[in-house]
Amino acid sequence: MRRQPAYSPRMAFLKTLFWIMLTIVVVVFFMHNWTPTSISLFGDLVWQTKLPVPLSLAFLLGFLPTYAWHRATRWNDRRRALAAASSASVAPPEPVIQVPPAPGTSIDQPHIEQPRQDI
């Protein structure tokens, strides 16, 4: 089964343009906020860094678990869809043929075999 391309060439161009614009915005943000800052961690421990570093870490701390959950869900959905598609191509089971009850027997009462009398 061959996969179709996800995007047309125009959509690929727009996707690339989006990522380029996002990169420019992030670089400009980092340049304007490149100021030293100190963060008190605990006790006497102080972390001195530039401001974009803790902001990037905070963003990644929130984004990466959500992204991992999204990818796992997509993987599971794709796996289930492929399993459903492959099971649909399997021949259906043979139909069950119901035999009508013999004359003189009741459907409601199960047939109980009588003990043998020739002993």
Coordinates of N, CA, C and O in Angstrom, one line a residue:
M1 N 0.8 -1.2 0.0 CA 0.0 0.0 0.0 C 0.9 1.2 0.0 O 1.7 1.4 0.9
R2 N 0.8 2.1 -1.0 CA 1.6 3.2 -1.2 C 1.0 4.4 -0.5 O -0.2 4.7 -0.7
R3 N 1.8 5.2 0.3 CA 1.2 6.4 0.9 C 1.3 7.5 -0.1 O 2.2 7.7 -0.8
Q4 N 0.2 8.3 0.0 CA 0.1 9.5 -0.8 C 0.9 10.6 -0.1 O 1.0 10.6 1.1
P5 N 1.5 11.6 -0.9 CA 2.2 12.7 -0.2 C 1.3 13.5 0.7 O 0.1 13.7 0.3
A6 N 1.8 13.9 1.8 CA 0.9 14.6 2.8 C 0.6 16.0 2.3 O -0.5 16.5 2.6
Y7 N 1.5 16.6 1.6 CA 1.3 18.0 1.2 C 1.6 18.1 -0.3 O 2.4 17.5 -0.9
S8 N 0.8 19.0 -0.9 CA 1.1 19.3 -2.3 C 2.4 20.3 -2.3 O 2.8 20.8 -1.3
P9 N 3.0 20.5 -3.5 CA 4.2 21.4 -3.5 C 3.9 22.8 -2.9 O 4.7 23.4 -2.3
R10 N 2.7 23.3 -3.2 CA 2.3 24.6 -2.6 C 2.2 24.5 -1.1 O 2.7 25.5 -0.4
M11 N 1.7 23.5 -0.6 CA 1.5 23.3 0.9 C 2.9 23.1 1.5 O 3.2 23.6 2.6
A12 N 3.8 22.4 0.8 CA 5.2 22.2 1.3 C 5.9 23.6 1.4 O 6.6 23.9 2.3
F13 N 5.6 24.4 0.4 CA 6.2 25.8 0.4 C 5.7 26.6 1.6 O 6.5 27.2 2.3
L14 N 4.4 26.5 1.9 CA 3.8 27.2 3.0 C 4.3 26.7 4.3 O 4.5 27.5 5.3
K15 N 4.5 25.4 4.4 CA 5.0 24.8 5.6 C 6.4 25.3 5.9 O 6.8 25.7 7.0
T16 N 7.3 25.3 4.8 CA 8.6 25.8 5.0 C 8.6 27.3 5.3 O 9.4 27.7 6.2
L17 N 7.8 28.1 4.7 CA 7.7 29.5 5.0 C 7.3 29.7 6.5 O 7.9 30.6 7.2
F18 N 6.4 28.9 7.0 CA 6.0 29.0 8.4 C 7.1 28.8 9.3 O 7.4 29.5 10.3
W19 N 7.9 27.7 9.0 CA 9.0 27.4 9.9 C 10.1 28.5 9.8 O 10.8 28.8 10.9
I20 N 10.3 29.0 8.7 CA 11.3 30.1 8.6 C 10.9 31.3 9.3 O 11.7 31.9 10.1
M21 N 9.6 31.7 9.2 CA 9.1 32.9 10.0 C 9.2 32.6 11.5 O 9.5 33.5 12.3
L22 N 8.8 31.4 11.9 CA 8.9 31.1 13.3 C 10.3 31.2 13.8 O 10.6 31.7 14.9
T23 N 11.3 30.7 13.1 CA 12.7 30.8 13.5 C 13.1 32.3 13.6 O 13.8 32.6 14.5
I24 N 12.7 33.1 12.6 CA 13.1 34.5 12.7 C 12.5 35.2 13.9 O 13.2 35.9 14.6
V25 N 11.2 34.8 14.3 CA 10.6 35.4 15.5 C 11.3 35.0 16.7 O 11.6 35.8 17.6
V26 N 11.7 33.7 16.8 CA 12.4 33.2 18.0 C 13.8 33.9 18.1 O 14.2 34.3 19.2
V27 N 14.5 34.0 17.0 CA 15.9 34.6 17.0 C 15.8 36.1 17.5 O 16.6 36.6 18.3
V28 N 14.8 36.8 16.9 CA 14.6 38.2 17.3 C 14.3 38.3 18.8 O 14.8 39.2 19.5
F29 N 13.4 37.4 19.3 CA 13.0 37.4 20.7 C 14.3 37.1 21.6 O 14.5 37.8 22.6
F30 N 15.1 36.2 21.2 CA 16.3 35.9 21.9 C 17.3 37.1 21.9 O 17.9 37.4 23.0
M31 N 17.4 37.7 20.8 CA 18.3 38.9 20.7 C 17.9 40.0 21.6 O 18.7 40.6 22.3
H32 N 16.6 40.3 21.7 CA 16.1 41.4 22.5 C 16.1 41.1 24.0 O 16.0 42.0 24.8
N33 N 16.1 39.8 24.3 CA 16.1 39.4 25.7 C 17.3 38.8 26.2 O 17.4 38.1 27.2
W34 N 18.4 39.0 25.5 CA 19.7 38.4 25.9 C 20.3 39.2 27.0 O 21.4 39.8 26.9
T35 N 19.7 39.1 28.2 CA 20.2 39.8 29.4 C 20.6 38.8 30.4 O 19.9 37.7 30.5
P36 N 21.6 39.0 31.2 CA 22.0 38.1 32.3 C 20.9 38.1 33.4 O 20.3 39.1 33.7
T37 N 20.6 36.9 33.9 CA 19.7 36.8 35.0 C 20.2 35.7 35.9 O 21.0 34.9 35.5
S38 N 19.8 35.8 37.2 CA 20.2 34.8 38.1 C 19.0 34.2 38.7 O 18.0 34.9 39.1
I39 N 19.0 32.9 38.9 CA 17.8 32.1 39.4 C 18.3 31.4 40.6 O 19.3 30.7 40.6
S40 N 17.6 31.7 41.8 CA 17.9 31.0 43.0 C 17.3 29.6 43.0 O 16.0 29.5 42.9
L41 N 18.1 28.6 43.0 CA 17.5 27.2 42.9 C 17.1 26.7 44.3 O 15.9 26.6 44.5
F42 N 18.0 26.5 45.2 CA 17.7 26.1 46.5 C 19.0 26.3 47.4 O 20.1 26.2 46.9
G43 N 18.8 26.7 48.6 CA 19.9 27.0 49.5 C 20.7 28.2 48.9 O 20.2 29.2 48.6
D44 N 22.1 28.0 48.9 CA 22.9 29.0 48.4 C 23.2 28.9 46.9 O 24.0 29.6 46.3
L45 N 22.6 27.9 46.2 CA 22.8 27.6 44.8 C 22.1 28.6 43.9 O 20.9 28.8 44.0
V46 N 22.9 29.4 43.1 CA 22.3 30.4 42.2 C 22.8 30.0 40.8 O 23.9 29.8 40.6
W47 N 21.8 30.0 39.9 CA 22.2 29.7 38.5 C 22.2 31.1 37.7 O 21.1 31.7 37.6
Q48 N 23.3 31.4 37.2 CA 23.4 32.7 36.4 C 23.5 32.3 34.9 O 24.4 31.6 34.5
T49 N 22.5 32.8 34.2 CA 22.4 32.5 32.8 C 21.7 33.6 32.0 O 21.3 34.6 32.6
K50 N 21.6 33.5 30.7 CA 20.9 34.5 29.9 C 19.4 34.1 30.0 O 19.0 32.9 30.1
L51 N 18.6 35.1 29.9 CA 17.1 34.9 30.0 C 16.5 33.9 29.1 O 15.6 33.1 29.5
P52 N 16.9 33.8 27.8 CA 16.2 32.9 26.9 C 16.4 31.4 27.3 O 15.6 30.6 26.9
V53 N 17.5 31.1 28.0 CA 17.8 29.7 28.3 C 16.7 29.1 29.3 O 16.1 28.1 29.0
P54 N 16.4 29.8 30.4 CA 15.3 29.2 31.2 C 13.9 29.3 30.6 O 13.1 28.4 30.8
L55 N 13.7 30.3 29.7 CA 12.4 30.3 29.0 C 12.3 29.2 28.0 O 11.3 28.6 27.9
S56 N 13.4 28.9 27.3 CA 13.4 27.7 26.4 C 13.2 26.4 27.2 O 12.4 25.5 26.7
L57 N 13.8 26.3 28.3 CA 13.7 25.1 29.1 C 12.2 24.9 29.6 O 11.7 23.8 29.6
A58 N 11.6 26.0 30.0 CA 10.3 25.9 30.5 C 9.3 25.6 29.3 O 8.4 24.8 29.5
F59 N 9.6 26.1 28.1 CA 8.8 25.8 27.0 C 8.9 24.3 26.6 O 7.9 23.6 26.4
L60 N 10.1 23.8 26.6 CA 10.3 22.4 26.3 C 9.8 21.5 27.3 O 9.3 20.4 27.0
L61 N 9.8 21.9 28.6 CA 9.2 21.1 29.7 C 7.7 20.9 29.5 O 7.2 19.9 29.8
G62 N 7.1 21.9 29.0 CA 5.6 21.8 28.7 C 5.3 21.1 27.4 O 4.3 20.4 27.2
F63 N 6.2 21.4 26.4 CA 5.9 21.0 25.0 C 6.2 19.5 24.8 O 5.4 18.8 24.1
L64 N 7.4 19.0 25.2 CA 7.8 17.7 24.9 C 6.9 16.6 25.4 O 6.6 15.6 24.6
P65 N 6.4 16.6 26.6 CA 5.4 15.5 27.0 C 4.1 15.5 26.2 O 3.6 14.5 25.8
T66 N 3.7 16.7 25.9 CA 2.5 16.8 25.0 C 2.7 16.3 23.6 O 1.9 15.6 23.1
Y67 N 3.9 16.6 23.1 CA 4.2 16.2 21.8 C 4.4 14.6 21.7 O 4.0 14.0 20.8
A68 N 5.0 14.1 22.8 CA 5.2 12.7 22.9 C 3.8 12.0 23.0 O 3.6 10.9 22.3
W69 N 2.9 12.5 23.7 CA 1.6 12.0 23.8 C 0.9 12.0 22.5 O 0.2 11.0 22.1
H70 N 1.0 13.1 21.8 CA 0.4 13.3 20.4 C 1.0 12.2 19.5 O 0.2 11.6 18.7
R71 N 2.3 12.0 19.4 CA 2.9 11.1 18.5 C 2.5 9.7 18.9 O 2.3 8.8 18.0
A72 N 2.4 9.3 20.2 CA 2.0 8.0 20.6 C 0.6 7.7 20.2 O 0.2 6.6 19.7
T73 N -0.3 8.7 20.3 CA -1.7 8.5 19.9 C -1.8 8.4 18.4 O -2.6 7.5 18.0
R74 N -1.1 9.1 17.6 CA -1.1 9.0 16.2 C -0.6 7.6 15.8 O -1.1 7.0 14.9
W75 N 0.5 7.1 16.4 CA 1.1 5.8 16.1 C 0.0 4.7 16.4 O -0.2 3.8 15.6
N76 N -0.6 4.8 17.6 CA -1.6 3.8 17.9 C -2.8 3.9 17.0 O -3.3 2.8 16.6
D77 N -3.3 5.0 16.6 CA -4.4 5.1 15.7 C -4.0 4.6 14.3 O -4.8 3.9 13.7
R78 N -2.8 4.9 13.8 CA -2.4 4.3 12.5 C -2.3 2.8 12.6 O -2.7 2.1 11.7
R79 N -1.8 2.3 13.7 CA -1.6 0.8 13.9 C -3.0 0.2 13.9 O -3.2 -0.9 13.3
R80 N -3.9 0.8 14.6 CA -5.3 0.2 14.6 C -6.0 0.3 13.3 O -6.7 -0.7 12.9
A81 N -5.8 1.4 12.5 CA -6.4 1.5 11.2 C -5.8 0.4 10.3 O -6.6 -0.2 9.5
L82 N -4.5 0.2 10.3 CA -3.9 -0.8 9.5 C -4.4 -2.2 9.8 O -4.6 -3.0 8.9
A83 N -4.6 -2.4 11.1 CA -5.1 -3.8 11.6 C -6.5 -3.9 11.1 O -6.9 -5.0 10.7
A84 N -7.3 -2.9 11.2 CA -8.7 -3.0 10.7 C -8.8 -3.2 9.2 O -9.6 -4.0 8.7
A85 N -7.9 -2.5 8.5 CA -7.9 -2.7 7.0 C -7.4 -4.0 6.6 O -8.0 -4.6 5.7
S86 N -6.5 -4.6 7.3 CA -6.0 -5.9 6.9 C -7.0 -7.0 7.4 O -7.1 -8.0 6.7
S87 N -7.7 -6.8 8.4 CA -8.7 -7.8 8.8 C -9.9 -7.7 7.9 O -10.7 -8.7 7.8
A88 N -10.2 -6.5 7.3 CA -11.3 -6.4 6.4 C -11.0 -7.2 5.1 O -12.0 -7.6 4.4
S89 N -9.8 -7.4 4.8 CA -9.4 -8.1 3.5 C -9.5 -9.6 3.7 O -9.4 -10.4 2.8
V90 N -9.6 -10.1 5.0 CA -9.7 -11.5 5.2 C -11.1 -12.0 4.9 O -12.1 -11.3 5.1
A91 N -11.3 -13.2 4.4 CA -12.6 -13.7 4.0 C -13.4 -13.9 5.2 O -13.0 -14.2 6.3
P92 N -14.7 -13.5 5.1 CA -15.6 -13.7 6.3 C -15.8 -15.2 6.7 O -15.6 -16.0 5.8
P93 N -16.1 -15.4 7.9 CA -16.3 -16.8 8.3 C -17.5 -17.5 7.6 O -18.4 -16.8 7.1
E94 N -17.4 -18.8 7.6 CA -18.5 -19.5 6.9 C -19.8 -19.3 7.7 O -19.8 -19.3 9.0
P95 N -20.9 -19.2 7.0 CA -22.2 -19.0 7.8 C -22.6 -20.3 8.5 O -22.3 -21.4 8.1
V96 N -23.2 -20.1 9.6 CA -23.7 -21.2 10.5 C -25.0 -21.7 9.9 O -25.9 -20.9 9.7
I97 N -25.0 -23.0 9.6 CA -26.2 -23.6 9.1 C -27.0 -24.2 10.2 O -26.5 -25.0 10.9
Q98 N -28.2 -23.7 10.4 CA -29.1 -24.2 11.5 C -30.0 -25.3 11.0 O -30.7 -25.1 10.0
V99 N -29.9 -26.4 11.6 CA -30.7 -27.6 11.3 C -32.0 -27.5 12.1 O -32.0 -27.3 13.3
P100 N -33.1 -27.6 11.4 CA -34.4 -27.6 12.1 C -34.5 -28.8 13.1 O -33.9 -29.9 12.8
P101 N -35.2 -28.7 14.2 CA -35.3 -29.8 15.1 C -36.1 -30.9 14.5 O -37.0 -30.7 13.6
A102 N -35.8 -32.1 14.9 CA -36.5 -33.3 14.4 C -38.0 -33.2 14.9 O -38.3 -32.6 15.9
P103 N -38.9 -33.8 14.1 CA -40.3 -33.8 14.5 C -40.5 -34.5 15.8 O -39.9 -35.5 16.1
G104 N -41.3 -33.9 16.6 CA -41.6 -34.5 17.9 C -40.7 -34.1 19.0 O -40.9 -34.4 20.2
T105 N -39.8 -33.2 18.7 CA -38.9 -32.7 19.8 C -39.3 -31.2 20.0 O -39.7 -30.5 19.1
S106 N -39.0 -30.8 21.2 CA -39.3 -29.4 21.5 C -38.0 -28.6 21.5 O -37.0 -29.1 22.0
I107 N -38.1 -27.4 21.1 CA -37.0 -26.5 21.1 C -36.7 -26.0 22.5 O -35.5 -25.9 22.9
D108 N -37.7 -25.8 23.3 CA -37.5 -25.3 24.7 C -36.9 -26.4 25.6 O -36.1 -26.0 26.5
Q109 N -37.2 -27.6 25.4 CA -36.7 -28.7 26.3 C -35.5 -29.3 25.6 O -35.5 -29.7 24.5
P110 N -34.4 -29.4 26.4 CA -33.2 -30.1 25.8 C -33.5 -31.6 25.8 O -34.2 -32.1 26.6
H111 N -32.9 -32.2 24.8 CA -33.0 -33.7 24.7 C -32.2 -34.4 25.8 O -31.0 -34.2 25.8
I112 N -32.9 -35.2 26.6 CA -32.2 -35.9 27.6 C -32.2 -37.4 27.2 O -33.3 -37.9 27.0
E113 N -31.1 -38.0 27.2 CA -31.0 -39.4 26.8 C -31.4 -40.2 27.9 O -31.0 -40.1 29.1
Q114 N -32.3 -41.2 27.6 CA -32.8 -42.2 28.6 C -31.8 -43.2 28.9 O -31.0 -43.6 28.0
P115 N -31.7 -43.7 30.1 CA -30.8 -44.8 30.4 C -31.1 -46.1 29.7 O -32.3 -46.3 29.4
R116 N -30.2 -46.9 29.4 CA -30.4 -48.1 28.7 C -31.1 -49.1 29.6 O -30.7 -49.3 30.8
Q117 N -32.0 -49.9 29.1 CA -32.8 -50.9 29.8 C -32.3 -52.3 29.6 O -32.9 -53.2 30.2
D118 N -31.3 -52.6 28.9 CA -30.9 -53.9 28.5 C -30.0 -54.5 29.5 O -29.4 -55.6 29.3
I119 N -29.8 -54.0 30.6 CA -28.8 -54.5 31.6 C -29.4 -55.7 32.4 O -30.4 -55.9 32.8

